[in-house]
PDB file of C-alpha atoms and ligand atoms in Angstrom:
ATOM      1  CA  UNK A   1       9.601  -0.391  20.499  1.00  0.00           C
ATOM      2  CA  UNK A   2       9.956   1.944  23.077  1.00  0.00           C
ATOM      3  CA  UNK A   3       7.927   1.580  26.309  1.00  0.00           C
ATOM      4  CA  UNK A   4       6.735   4.134  28.686  1.00  0.00           C
ATOM      5  CA  UNK A   5       8.915   4.853  31.851  1.00  0.00           C
ATOM      6  CA  UNK A   6       6.773   3.129  34.956  1.00  0.00           C
ATOM      7  CA  UNK A   7       8.876   6.023  37.375  1.00  0.00           C
ATOM      8  CA  UNK A   8      11.733   7.079  39.237  1.00  0.00           C
ATOM      9  CA  UNK A   9      14.572   4.581  39.295  1.00  0.00           C
ATOM     10  CA  UNK A  10      16.924   6.885  41.993  1.00  0.00           C
ATOM     11  CA  UNK A  11      17.332  10.568  42.749  1.00  0.00           C
ATOM     12  CA  UNK A  12      20.907  11.341  43.308  1.00  0.00           C
ATOM     13  CA  UNK A  13      22.018  14.715  45.603  1.00  0.00           C
ATOM     14  CA  UNK A  14      25.766  16.214  46.336  1.00  0.00           C
ATOM     15  CA  UNK A  15      26.037  16.495  50.124  1.00  0.00           C
ATOM     16  CA  UNK A  16      28.852  17.741  52.516  1.00  0.00           C
ATOM     17  CA  UNK A  17      29.817  15.368  55.113  1.00  0.00           C
ATOM     18  CA  UNK A  18      29.476  11.846  54.892  1.00  0.00           C
ATOM     19  CA  UNK A  19      29.124  10.717  58.291  1.00  0.00           C
ATOM     20  CA  UNK A  20      25.988  13.647  58.754  1.00  0.00           C
ATOM     21  CA  UNK A  21      24.781  12.670  55.635  1.00  0.00           C
ATOM     22  CA  UNK A  22      24.750   8.943  56.991  1.00  0.00           C
ATOM     23  CA  UNK A  23      22.885   9.736  60.432  1.00  0.00           C
ATOM     24  CA  UNK A  24      20.467  11.884  58.823  1.00  0.00           C
ATOM     25  CA  UNK A  25      19.045   9.563  56.190  1.00  0.00           C
ATOM     26  CA  UNK A  26      19.301   6.499  58.610  1.00  0.00           C
ATOM     27  CA  UNK A  27      18.596   7.751  62.109  1.00  0.00           C
ATOM     28  CA  UNK A  28      15.938  10.833  61.671  1.00  0.00           C
ATOM     29  CA  UNK A  29      14.742   9.915  58.127  1.00  0.00           C
ATOM     30  CA  UNK A  30      14.367   6.155  58.713  1.00  0.00           C
ATOM     31  CA  UNK A  31      16.261   4.930  55.385  1.00  0.00           C
ATOM     32  CA  UNK A  32      18.290   1.763  54.885  1.00  0.00           C
ATOM     33  CA  UNK A  33      22.028   1.984  54.069  1.00  0.00           C
ATOM     34  CA  UNK A  34      21.479  -0.295  50.520  1.00  0.00           C
ATOM     35  CA  UNK A  35      25.217   0.402  49.125  1.00  0.00           C
ATOM     36  CA  UNK A  36      28.264   2.173  50.451  1.00  0.00           C
ATOM     37  CA  UNK A  37      30.283   2.191  47.235  1.00  0.00           C
ATOM     38  CA  UNK A  38      32.561   4.845  45.805  1.00  0.00           C
ATOM     39  CA  UNK A  39      31.808   7.472  42.686  1.00  0.00           C
ATOM     40  CA  UNK A  40      32.479   6.034  39.504  1.00  0.00           C
ATOM     41  CA  UNK A  41      33.857   9.004  38.148  1.00  0.00           C
ATOM     42  CA  UNK A  42      36.158   9.462  41.351  1.00  0.00           C
ATOM     43  CA  UNK A  43      36.855   6.373  43.330  1.00  0.00           C
ATOM     44  CA  UNK A  44      38.194   8.446  46.250  1.00  0.00           C
ATOM     45  CA  UNK A  45      34.549   9.782  46.759  1.00  0.00           C
ATOM     46  CA  UNK A  46      32.039   8.089  48.628  1.00  0.00           C
ATOM     47  CA  UNK A  47      28.544   7.573  46.707  1.00  0.00           C
ATOM     48  CA  UNK A  48      26.070   6.414  49.428  1.00  0.00           C
ATOM     49  CA  UNK A  49      22.623   4.757  48.378  1.00  0.00           C
ATOM     50  CA  UNK A  50      19.539   4.869  50.725  1.00  0.00           C
ATOM     51  CA  UNK A  51      16.292   3.137  50.536  1.00  0.00           C
ATOM     52  CA  UNK A  52      13.686   0.717  51.880  1.00  0.00           C
ATOM     53  CA  UNK A  53      15.135  -2.862  53.215  1.00  0.00           C
ATOM     54  CA  UNK A  54      15.130  -4.608  49.408  1.00  0.00           C
ATOM     55  CA  UNK A  55      16.516  -1.133  48.118  1.00  0.00           C
ATOM     56  CA  UNK A  56      13.781  -1.677  45.365  1.00  0.00           C
ATOM     57  CA  UNK A  57      13.667   1.020  42.637  1.00  0.00           C
ATOM     58  CA  UNK A  58      11.803   4.005  43.147  1.00  0.00           C
ATOM     59  CA  UNK A  59      12.457   4.219  47.028  1.00  0.00           C
ATOM     60  CA  UNK A  60      16.259   4.717  46.119  1.00  0.00           C
ATOM     61  CA  UNK A  61      18.252   7.890  47.057  1.00  0.00           C
ATOM     62  CA  UNK A  62      21.944   8.300  46.583  1.00  0.00           C
ATOM     63  CA  UNK A  63      24.239  10.943  47.927  1.00  0.00           C
ATOM     64  CA  UNK A  64      27.999  12.094  46.446  1.00  0.00           C
ATOM     65  CA  UNK A  65      29.760  13.595  49.941  1.00  0.00           C
ATOM     66  CA  UNK A  66      31.979  16.170  48.560  1.00  0.00           C
ATOM     67  CA  UNK A  67      32.942  18.003  51.894  1.00  0.00           C
ATOM     68  CA  UNK A  68      35.262  20.540  50.981  1.00  0.00           C
ATOM     69  CA  UNK A  69      33.005  21.878  47.985  1.00  0.00           C
ATOM     70  CA  UNK A  70      30.885  25.402  48.449  1.00  0.00           C
ATOM     71  CA  UNK A  71      27.359  25.163  49.023  1.00  0.00           C
ATOM     72  CA  UNK A  72      25.295  25.094  45.647  1.00  0.00           C
ATOM     73  CA  UNK A  73      22.789  28.233  44.763  1.00  0.00           C
ATOM     74  CA  UNK A  74      19.085  27.506  43.850  1.00  0.00           C
ATOM     75  CA  UNK A  75      17.998  28.635  40.830  1.00  0.00           C
ATOM     76  CA  UNK A  76      17.736  27.414  37.095  1.00  0.00           C
ATOM     77  CA  UNK A  77      18.035  24.836  36.092  1.00  0.00           C
ATOM     78  CA  UNK A  78      17.818  22.894  38.815  1.00  0.00           C
ATOM     79  CA  UNK A  79      15.625  19.785  40.135  1.00  0.00           C
ATOM     80  CA  UNK A  80      14.761  21.861  43.459  1.00  0.00           C
ATOM     81  CA  UNK A  81      13.144  19.414  45.841  1.00  0.00           C
ATOM     82  CA  UNK A  82      12.868  15.789  46.245  1.00  0.00           C
ATOM     83  CA  UNK A  83      10.186  14.547  47.875  1.00  0.00           C
ATOM     84  CA  UNK A  84       9.211  10.931  49.957  1.00  0.00           C
ATOM     85  CA  UNK A  85       6.117   9.424  50.455  1.00  0.00           C
ATOM     86  CA  UNK A  86       4.584   8.715  54.204  1.00  0.00           C
ATOM     87  CA  UNK A  87       1.766   7.492  54.926  1.00  0.00           C
ATOM     88  CA  UNK A  88      -1.342   9.733  54.706  1.00  0.00           C
ATOM     89  CA  UNK A  89      -1.952  10.453  58.490  1.00  0.00           C
ATOM     90  CA  UNK A  90       2.028  10.347  59.489  1.00  0.00           C
ATOM     91  CA  UNK A  91       2.605  14.447  58.753  1.00  0.00           C
ATOM     92  CA  UNK A  92       2.153  14.999  62.531  1.00  0.00           C
ATOM     93  CA  UNK A  93       4.092  12.357  63.618  1.00  0.00           C
ATOM     94  CA  UNK A  94       7.096  13.690  61.130  1.00  0.00           C
ATOM     95  CA  UNK A  95       6.613  17.083  62.008  1.00  0.00           C
ATOM     96  CA  UNK A  96       7.314  16.186  65.728  1.00  0.00           C
ATOM     97  CA  UNK A  97      10.262  13.996  65.299  1.00  0.00           C
ATOM     98  CA  UNK A  98      12.018  16.441  63.048  1.00  0.00           C
ATOM     99  CA  UNK A  99      11.163  19.459  65.419  1.00  0.00           C
ATOM    100  CA  UNK A 100      13.162  17.235  68.381  1.00  0.00           C
ATOM    101  CA  UNK A 101      15.908  16.777  65.877  1.00  0.00           C
ATOM    102  CA  UNK A 102      15.994  20.529  65.437  1.00  0.00           C
ATOM    103  CA  UNK A 103      14.942  20.275  61.938  1.00  0.00           C
ATOM    104  CA  UNK A 104      12.727  23.583  60.719  1.00  0.00           C
ATOM    105  CA  UNK A 105       9.928  22.130  58.796  1.00  0.00           C
ATOM    106  CA  UNK A 106       7.166  23.928  56.899  1.00  0.00           C
ATOM    107  CA  UNK A 107       3.374  22.889  56.071  1.00  0.00           C
ATOM    108  CA  UNK A 108       2.674  23.019  52.211  1.00  0.00           C
ATOM    109  CA  UNK A 109      -0.573  21.897  50.445  1.00  0.00           C
ATOM    110  CA  UNK A 110      -0.835  21.672  46.846  1.00  0.00           C
ATOM    111  CA  UNK A 111      -3.040  19.980  44.381  1.00  0.00           C
ATOM    112  CA  UNK A 112      -4.810  17.509  46.531  1.00  0.00           C
ATOM    113  CA  UNK A 113      -2.055  16.912  48.864  1.00  0.00           C
ATOM    114  CA  UNK A 114      -0.024  17.879  51.886  1.00  0.00           C
ATOM    115  CA  UNK A 115       3.619  18.089  52.920  1.00  0.00           C
ATOM    116  CA  UNK A 116       6.416  18.962  55.123  1.00  0.00           C
ATOM    117  CA  UNK A 117       9.570  20.976  53.510  1.00  0.00           C
ATOM    118  CA  UNK A 118      12.537  20.815  55.312  1.00  0.00           C
ATOM    119  CA  UNK A 119      16.350  20.519  54.589  1.00  0.00           C
ATOM    120  CA  UNK A 120      18.882  17.882  55.420  1.00  0.00           C
ATOM    121  CA  UNK A 121      22.260  18.992  57.034  1.00  0.00           C
ATOM    122  CA  UNK A 122      23.638  19.888  53.581  1.00  0.00           C
ATOM    123  CA  UNK A 123      20.645  22.123  52.774  1.00  0.00           C
ATOM    124  CA  UNK A 124      19.289  19.893  50.459  1.00  0.00           C
ATOM    125  CA  UNK A 125      15.590  20.629  50.286  1.00  0.00           C
ATOM    126  CA  UNK A 126      12.973  17.627  51.121  1.00  0.00           C
ATOM    127  CA  UNK A 127       9.680  16.760  51.253  1.00  0.00           C
ATOM    128  CA  UNK A 128       7.627  14.298  52.815  1.00  0.00           C
ATOM    129  CA  UNK A 129       4.281  13.850  51.294  1.00  0.00           C
ATOM    130  CA  UNK A 130       1.009  12.075  52.390  1.00  0.00           C
ATOM    131  CA  UNK A 131       0.356   9.296  49.911  1.00  0.00           C
ATOM    132  CA  UNK A 132      -0.173   6.044  50.293  1.00  0.00           C
ATOM    133  CA  UNK A 133       2.604   4.343  48.340  1.00  0.00           C
ATOM    134  CA  UNK A 134       2.280   0.378  47.753  1.00  0.00           C
ATOM    135  CA  UNK A 135       5.678   0.101  49.375  1.00  0.00           C
ATOM    136  CA  UNK A 136       7.073  -2.409  51.900  1.00  0.00           C
ATOM    137  CA  UNK A 137       9.052   0.118  54.213  1.00  0.00           C
ATOM    138  CA  UNK A 138      12.164  -0.739  55.845  1.00  0.00           C
ATOM    139  CA  UNK A 139      11.735  -3.518  58.792  1.00  0.00           C
ATOM    140  CA  UNK A 140      14.991  -2.495  60.594  1.00  0.00           C
ATOM    141  CA  UNK A 141      13.763   1.502  60.493  1.00  0.00           C
ATOM    142  CA  UNK A 142      13.988   3.080  63.871  1.00  0.00           C
ATOM    143  CA  UNK A 143      10.588   5.050  62.386  1.00  0.00           C
ATOM    144  CA  UNK A 144       7.208   3.064  63.163  1.00  0.00           C
ATOM    145  CA  UNK A 145       6.037   1.239  60.160  1.00  0.00           C
ATOM    146  CA  UNK A 146       2.402   3.075  60.426  1.00  0.00           C
ATOM    147  CA  UNK A 147       4.870   6.541  59.646  1.00  0.00           C
ATOM    148  CA  UNK A 148       7.801   5.078  57.857  1.00  0.00           C
ATOM    149  CA  UNK A 149       8.728   6.518  54.145  1.00  0.00           C
ATOM    150  CA  UNK A 150       7.416   4.268  51.355  1.00  0.00           C
ATOM    151  CA  UNK A 151       9.856   5.333  48.691  1.00  0.00           C
ATOM    152  CA  UNK A 152      10.792   8.153  46.650  1.00  0.00           C
ATOM    153  CA  UNK A 153       6.952  10.233  45.990  1.00  0.00           C
ATOM    154  CA  UNK A 154       8.791  12.905  42.791  1.00  0.00           C
ATOM    155  CA  UNK A 155      11.029  15.633  42.357  1.00  0.00           C
ATOM    156  CA  UNK A 156      10.477  19.372  41.883  1.00  0.00           C
ATOM    157  CA  UNK A 157      11.996  20.528  38.691  1.00  0.00           C
ATOM    158  CA  UNK A 158      12.932  24.712  37.765  1.00  0.00           C
ATOM    159  CA  UNK A 159      14.113  24.582  34.621  1.00  0.00           C
ATOM    160  CA  UNK A 160      14.971  27.404  32.134  1.00  0.00           C
ATOM    161  CA  UNK A 161      12.521  26.470  29.661  1.00  0.00           C
ATOM    162  CA  UNK A 162       9.414  24.307  31.079  1.00  0.00           C
ATOM    163  CA  UNK A 163       8.112  23.771  27.710  1.00  0.00           C
ATOM    164  CA  UNK A 164      11.203  22.070  26.632  1.00  0.00           C
ATOM    165  CA  UNK A 165      11.382  20.002  29.888  1.00  0.00           C
ATOM    166  CA  UNK A 166       7.823  19.218  29.676  1.00  0.00           C
ATOM    167  CA  UNK A 167       8.211  17.897  25.784  1.00  0.00           C
ATOM    168  CA  UNK A 168      11.373  15.502  26.998  1.00  0.00           C
ATOM    169  CA  UNK A 169       8.781  13.904  30.100  1.00  0.00           C
ATOM    170  CA  UNK A 170       6.062  13.714  27.563  1.00  0.00           C
ATOM    171  CA  UNK A 171       8.427  11.807  25.462  1.00  0.00           C
ATOM    172  CA  UNK A 172       9.624   9.557  28.720  1.00  0.00           C
ATOM    173  CA  UNK A 173       5.624   8.862  28.761  1.00  0.00           C
ATOM    174  CA  UNK A 174       4.953  10.642  31.763  1.00  0.00           C
ATOM    175  CA  UNK A 175       1.280  13.061  31.546  1.00  0.00           C
ATOM    176  CA  UNK A 176       0.269  15.922  32.463  1.00  0.00           C
ATOM    177  CA  UNK A 177      -1.954  15.595  35.302  1.00  0.00           C
ATOM    178  CA  UNK A 178      -2.803  19.239  36.984  1.00  0.00           C
ATOM    179  CA  UNK A 179      -1.783  22.593  37.158  1.00  0.00           C
ATOM    180  CA  UNK A 180      -1.480  25.322  40.291  1.00  0.00           C
ATOM    181  CA  UNK A 181      -0.418  28.373  39.851  1.00  0.00           C
ATOM    182  CA  UNK A 182       3.322  28.052  38.402  1.00  0.00           C
ATOM    183  CA  UNK A 183       3.333  24.269  39.079  1.00  0.00           C
ATOM    184  CA  UNK A 184       2.688  21.952  36.601  1.00  0.00           C
ATOM    185  CA  UNK A 185       2.343  18.123  37.736  1.00  0.00           C
ATOM    186  CA  UNK A 186       3.572  15.022  35.408  1.00  0.00           C
ATOM    187  CA  UNK A 187       3.152  11.604  36.426  1.00  0.00           C
ATOM    188  CA  UNK A 188       4.414   8.324  35.155  1.00  0.00           C
ATOM    189  CA  UNK A 189       2.516   5.237  34.858  1.00  0.00           C
ATOM    190  CA  UNK A 190       3.809   3.056  37.366  1.00  0.00           C
ATOM    191  CA  UNK A 191       2.213   2.567  40.937  1.00  0.00           C
ATOM    192  CA  UNK A 192       4.960   4.487  42.984  1.00  0.00           C
ATOM    193  CA  UNK A 193       7.897   7.235  42.446  1.00  0.00           C
ATOM    194  CA  UNK A 194       6.054   8.489  39.513  1.00  0.00           C
ATOM    195  CA  UNK A 195       5.666  12.573  39.892  1.00  0.00           C
ATOM    196  CA  UNK A 196       7.426  15.174  38.774  1.00  0.00           C
ATOM    197  CA  UNK A 197       6.329  19.045  39.372  1.00  0.00           C
ATOM    198  CA  UNK A 198       7.853  21.640  36.634  1.00  0.00           C
ATOM    199  CA  UNK A 199       8.021  24.984  37.877  1.00  0.00           C
ATOM    200  CA  UNK A 200       7.704  27.783  35.401  1.00  0.00           C
ATOM    201  CA  UNK A 201       9.129  30.871  37.728  1.00  0.00           C
ATOM    202  CA  UNK A 202      11.726  33.389  37.439  1.00  0.00           C
ATOM    203  CA  UNK A 203      15.113  33.026  39.050  1.00  0.00           C
ATOM    204  CA  UNK A 204      18.612  33.046  39.026  1.00  0.00           C
ATOM    205  CA  UNK A 205      21.141  31.267  37.755  1.00  0.00           C
ATOM    206  CA  UNK A 206      21.666  28.148  39.670  1.00  0.00           C
ATOM    207  CA  UNK A 207      25.162  26.857  40.536  1.00  0.00           C
ATOM    208  CA  UNK A 208      25.730  22.915  41.546  1.00  0.00           C
ATOM    209  CA  UNK A 209      27.334  22.212  44.902  1.00  0.00           C
ATOM    210  CA  UNK A 210      26.877  20.622  48.298  1.00  0.00           C
ATOM    211  CA  UNK A 211      22.710  20.429  48.816  1.00  0.00           C
ATOM    212  CA  UNK A 212      22.042  20.331  45.250  1.00  0.00           C
ATOM    213  CA  UNK A 213      20.125  17.402  43.611  1.00  0.00           C
ATOM    214  CA  UNK A 214      22.612  16.342  40.506  1.00  0.00           C
ATOM    215  CA  UNK A 215      20.248  14.266  38.976  1.00  0.00           C
ATOM    216  CA  UNK A 216      16.675  12.393  38.571  1.00  0.00           C
ATOM    217  CA  UNK A 217      16.950   8.950  36.983  1.00  0.00           C
ATOM    218  CA  UNK A 218      14.186   7.330  35.484  1.00  0.00           C
ATOM    219  CA  UNK A 219      13.673   3.333  34.670  1.00  0.00           C
ATOM    220  CA  UNK A 220      14.001   1.597  31.622  1.00  0.00           C
ATOM    221  CA  UNK A 221      13.278  -2.250  31.092  1.00  0.00           C
ATOM    222  CA  UNK A 222      16.593  -3.262  29.910  1.00  0.00           C
ATOM    223  CA  UNK A 223      19.845  -2.454  27.833  1.00  0.00           C
ATOM    224  CA  UNK A 224      18.400  -2.989  24.828  1.00  0.00           C
ATOM    225  CA  UNK A 225      15.334   0.183  25.237  1.00  0.00           C
ATOM    226  CA  UNK A 226      18.214   1.935  26.818  1.00  0.00           C
ATOM    227  CA  UNK A 227      20.110   1.948  23.405  1.00  0.00           C
ATOM    228  CA  UNK A 228      17.079   2.617  21.723  1.00  0.00           C
ATOM    229  CA  UNK A 229      16.207   5.802  24.145  1.00  0.00           C
ATOM    230  CA  UNK A 230      19.892   7.000  23.042  1.00  0.00           C
ATOM    231  CA  UNK A 231      19.320   6.992  19.675  1.00  0.00           C
ATOM    232  CA  UNK A 232      16.105   8.881  20.121  1.00  0.00           C
ATOM    233  CA  UNK A 233      17.699  11.255  21.853  1.00  0.00           C
ATOM    234  CA  UNK A 234      20.734  11.864  19.642  1.00  0.00           C
ATOM    235  CA  UNK A 235      18.663  11.681  16.396  1.00  0.00           C
ATOM    236  CA  UNK A 236      16.740  15.110  18.479  1.00  0.00           C
ATOM    237  CA  UNK A 237      20.013  16.862  18.548  1.00  0.00           C
ATOM    238  CA  UNK A 238      19.462  16.379  22.285  1.00  0.00           C
ATOM    239  CA  UNK A 239      22.830  16.268  24.569  1.00  0.00           C
ATOM    240  CA  UNK A 240      23.028  12.523  25.745  1.00  0.00           C
ATOM    241  CA  UNK A 241      25.940  10.431  27.042  1.00  0.00           C
ATOM    242  CA  UNK A 242      26.565   6.955  25.567  1.00  0.00           C
ATOM    243  CA  UNK A 243      25.700   4.059  27.512  1.00  0.00           C
ATOM    244  CA  UNK A 244      27.676   3.619  30.905  1.00  0.00           C
ATOM    245  CA  UNK A 245      27.747   0.518  33.432  1.00  0.00           C
ATOM    246  CA  UNK A 246      26.794   1.580  36.633  1.00  0.00           C
ATOM    247  CA  UNK A 247      27.275  -1.935  38.161  1.00  0.00           C
ATOM    248  CA  UNK A 248      23.689  -2.277  39.344  1.00  0.00           C
ATOM    249  CA  UNK A 249      22.236  -0.938  36.266  1.00  0.00           C
ATOM    250  CA  UNK A 250      23.393   0.773  32.805  1.00  0.00           C
ATOM    251  CA  UNK A 251      22.539   4.087  32.403  1.00  0.00           C
ATOM    252  CA  UNK A 252      22.705   6.935  30.000  1.00  0.00           C
ATOM    253  CA  UNK A 253      22.518  10.741  31.319  1.00  0.00           C
ATOM    254  CA  UNK A 254      20.738  13.390  28.821  1.00  0.00           C
ATOM    255  CA  UNK A 255      20.925  17.342  29.340  1.00  0.00           C
ATOM    256  CA  UNK A 256      17.759  17.981  28.294  1.00  0.00           C
ATOM    257  CA  UNK A 257      17.021  21.118  26.566  1.00  0.00           C
ATOM    258  CA  UNK A 258      15.270  22.833  29.758  1.00  0.00           C
ATOM    259  CA  UNK A 259      18.708  22.472  31.444  1.00  0.00           C
ATOM    260  CA  UNK A 260      17.754  19.593  33.763  1.00  0.00           C
ATOM    261  CA  UNK A 261      20.111  16.183  34.262  1.00  0.00           C
ATOM    262  CA  UNK A 262      18.302  13.352  33.293  1.00  0.00           C
ATOM    263  CA  UNK A 263      19.440   9.485  33.820  1.00  0.00           C
ATOM    264  CA  UNK A 264      17.751   6.746  32.159  1.00  0.00           C
ATOM    265  CA  UNK A 265      18.826   3.645  34.192  1.00  0.00           C
ATOM    266  CA  UNK A 266      18.161  -0.303  33.367  1.00  0.00           C
ATOM    267  CA  UNK A 267      16.062  -2.035  36.131  1.00  0.00           C
ATOM    268  CA  UNK A 268      18.420  -4.836  36.370  1.00  0.00           C
ATOM    269  CA  UNK A 269      20.752  -6.220  37.771  1.00  0.00           C
ATOM    270  CA  UNK A 270      20.034  -4.354  40.741  1.00  0.00           C
ATOM    271  CA  UNK A 271      21.719  -4.214  44.243  1.00  0.00           C
ATOM    272  CA  UNK A 272      21.806  -7.655  45.034  1.00  0.00           C
ATOM    273  CA  UNK A 273      24.262  -8.081  42.373  1.00  0.00           C
ATOM    274  CA  UNK A 274      27.371  -7.812  44.480  1.00  0.00           C
ATOM    275  CA  UNK A 275      25.927  -8.441  48.365  1.00  0.00           C
ATOM    276  CA  UNK A 276      23.056 -10.407  49.630  1.00  0.00           C
ATOM    277  CA  UNK A 277      20.208  -8.368  50.869  1.00  0.00           C
ATOM    278  CA  UNK A 278      20.852  -9.104  54.317  1.00  0.00           C
ATOM    279  CA  UNK A 279      24.405  -7.512  54.042  1.00  0.00           C
ATOM    280  CA  UNK A 280      23.221  -4.552  52.788  1.00  0.00           C
ATOM    281  CA  UNK A 281      25.301  -1.330  53.317  1.00  0.00           C
ATOM    282  CA  UNK A 282      27.874  -3.326  55.881  1.00  0.00           C
ATOM    283  CA  UNK A 283      30.930  -3.178  53.798  1.00  0.00           C
ATOM    284  CA  UNK A 284      32.393  -1.084  51.156  1.00  0.00           C
ATOM    285  CA  UNK A 285      31.681  -2.326  47.365  1.00  0.00           C
ATOM    286  CA  UNK A 286      33.741  -1.468  44.628  1.00  0.00           C
ATOM    287  CA  UNK A 287      32.737  -2.243  40.796  1.00  0.00           C
ATOM    288  CA  UNK A 288      35.011  -4.817  39.914  1.00  0.00           C
ATOM    289  CA  UNK A 289      37.565  -2.817  37.612  1.00  0.00           C
ATOM    290  CA  UNK A 290      38.254  -0.829  41.077  1.00  0.00           C
ATOM    291  CA  UNK A 291      39.099  -3.934  43.147  1.00  0.00           C
ATOM    292  CA  UNK A 292      42.775  -3.772  42.449  1.00  0.00           C
ATOM    293  CA  UNK A 293      43.139  -0.484  44.186  1.00  0.00           C
ATOM    294  CA  UNK A 294      41.006  -1.238  47.051  1.00  0.00           C
ATOM    295  CA  UNK A 295      43.701  -0.708  49.917  1.00  0.00           C
ATOM    296  CA  UNK A 296      44.634   2.312  48.276  1.00  0.00           C
ATOM    297  CA  UNK A 297      40.856   3.399  47.766  1.00  0.00           C
ATOM    298  CA  UNK A 298      40.317   2.236  51.436  1.00  0.00           C
ATOM    299  CA  UNK A 299      43.181   4.265  52.903  1.00  0.00           C
ATOM    300  CA  UNK A 300      41.873   7.492  51.517  1.00  0.00           C
ATOM    301  CA  UNK A 301      38.094   7.213  52.175  1.00  0.00           C
ATOM    302  CA  UNK A 302      36.956   9.259  55.644  1.00  0.00           C
ATOM    303  CA  UNK A 303      35.958   6.059  58.081  1.00  0.00           C
ATOM    304  CA  UNK A 304      32.086   5.886  58.224  1.00  0.00           C
ATOM    305  CA  UNK A 305      30.427   4.957  61.242  1.00  0.00           C
ATOM    306  CA  UNK A 306      26.938   3.187  60.577  1.00  0.00           C
ATOM    307  CA  UNK A 307      24.008   3.993  63.139  1.00  0.00           C
ATOM    308  CA  UNK A 308      22.830   1.094  64.500  1.00  0.00           C
ATOM    309  CA  UNK A 309      19.016   1.746  64.834  1.00  0.00           C
ATOM    310  CA  UNK A 310      16.001   0.128  65.300  1.00  0.00           C
ATOM    311  CA  UNK A 311      12.458   0.521  65.797  1.00  0.00           C
ATOM    312  CA  UNK A 312      11.771   3.238  68.463  1.00  0.00           C
ATOM    313  CA  UNK A 313      10.662   1.598  71.955  1.00  0.00           C
ATOM    314  CA  UNK A 314      12.773  -1.612  70.926  1.00  0.00           C
ATOM    315  CA  UNK A 315      15.833  -0.368  72.826  1.00  0.00           C
ATOM    316  CA  UNK A 316      17.909  -0.553  69.415  1.00  0.00           C
ATOM    317  CA  UNK A 317      18.417  -3.051  66.964  1.00  0.00           C
ATOM    318  CA  UNK A 318      20.902  -3.881  64.145  1.00  0.00           C
ATOM    319  CA  UNK A 319      20.868  -1.515  61.172  1.00  0.00           C
ATOM    320  CA  UNK A 320      21.835  -4.155  58.985  1.00  0.00           C
ATOM    321  CA  UNK A 321      18.432  -6.321  59.718  1.00  0.00           C
ATOM    322  CA  UNK A 322      17.592  -7.691  56.631  1.00  0.00           C
ATOM    323  CA  UNK A 323      13.641  -7.330  57.233  1.00  0.00           C
ATOM    324  CA  UNK A 324      12.956 -10.406  58.841  1.00  0.00           C
ATOM    325  CA  UNK A 325      13.366  -9.271  62.513  1.00  0.00           C
TER     326      UNK A 325
HETATM  327 ZN1   ZN B   1      22.289   8.317  38.790  1.00  0.00          ZN
END
């Protein structure tokens, strides 16, 4: 029996420089580096995971650094923006914080919410939406708790065929909750990371590259359900991968008929499988099958300097704080 997804598991994008990416997400946005690992498809590339202190599902945003790739082009089909949730009255704080870092942010209002829209150093479009999601922010964040990011809020999709995409969202258990202009809002039933906006809009062809969101992953309870979802998509003639072991979760990849890449990922075993929460992000962790090549992999990866950050006003602290600081 298939259960509706409670919401987003993680969002993954392609970026340029790994160090610039790390500094922006940790120092400017105040997310924790939850995992420093490699791309399973290409172990000579980093895969950096950001999130709250515990790396809770629905807070996780991951990046594949591809320093020599050309920039992507916005268009169809594509995930055109990722939104993070911040407390209701925190947008003014964030407008100032981004401005002092030279990041241009634009205020947008839609449905009953306000947001700031800006780009990360790779040109990836991000949003901060004022929405009090019940998520524990990272205690080691340089952003004060009253303003700190409360996980992923949602994504915006620009598919080639919004009706086809809507049908897949419906299958996953998301419900249509609003329409405004060319934007249609779907929501999953969980309490955070639940929003998917579909844009019904003309646009040129997208090209994947630096600054593109690669996929969005939705939560699935366990491996049995994942197999059922796999079989359901195959029965419907929707392109679906075999089940992949991503070490922290098992996953399938679905190229839905509107052209967007969607992943379904299990909720376990989670990020504690190879590191204690207190040690998240401190060292390079590899999937077990890549351990025998650790020396070669470490030689090929560019060095990364994890920013040491602390709450504003406490004179800096330890970026690896495990939440009891
Ligand atoms: Zn993924």
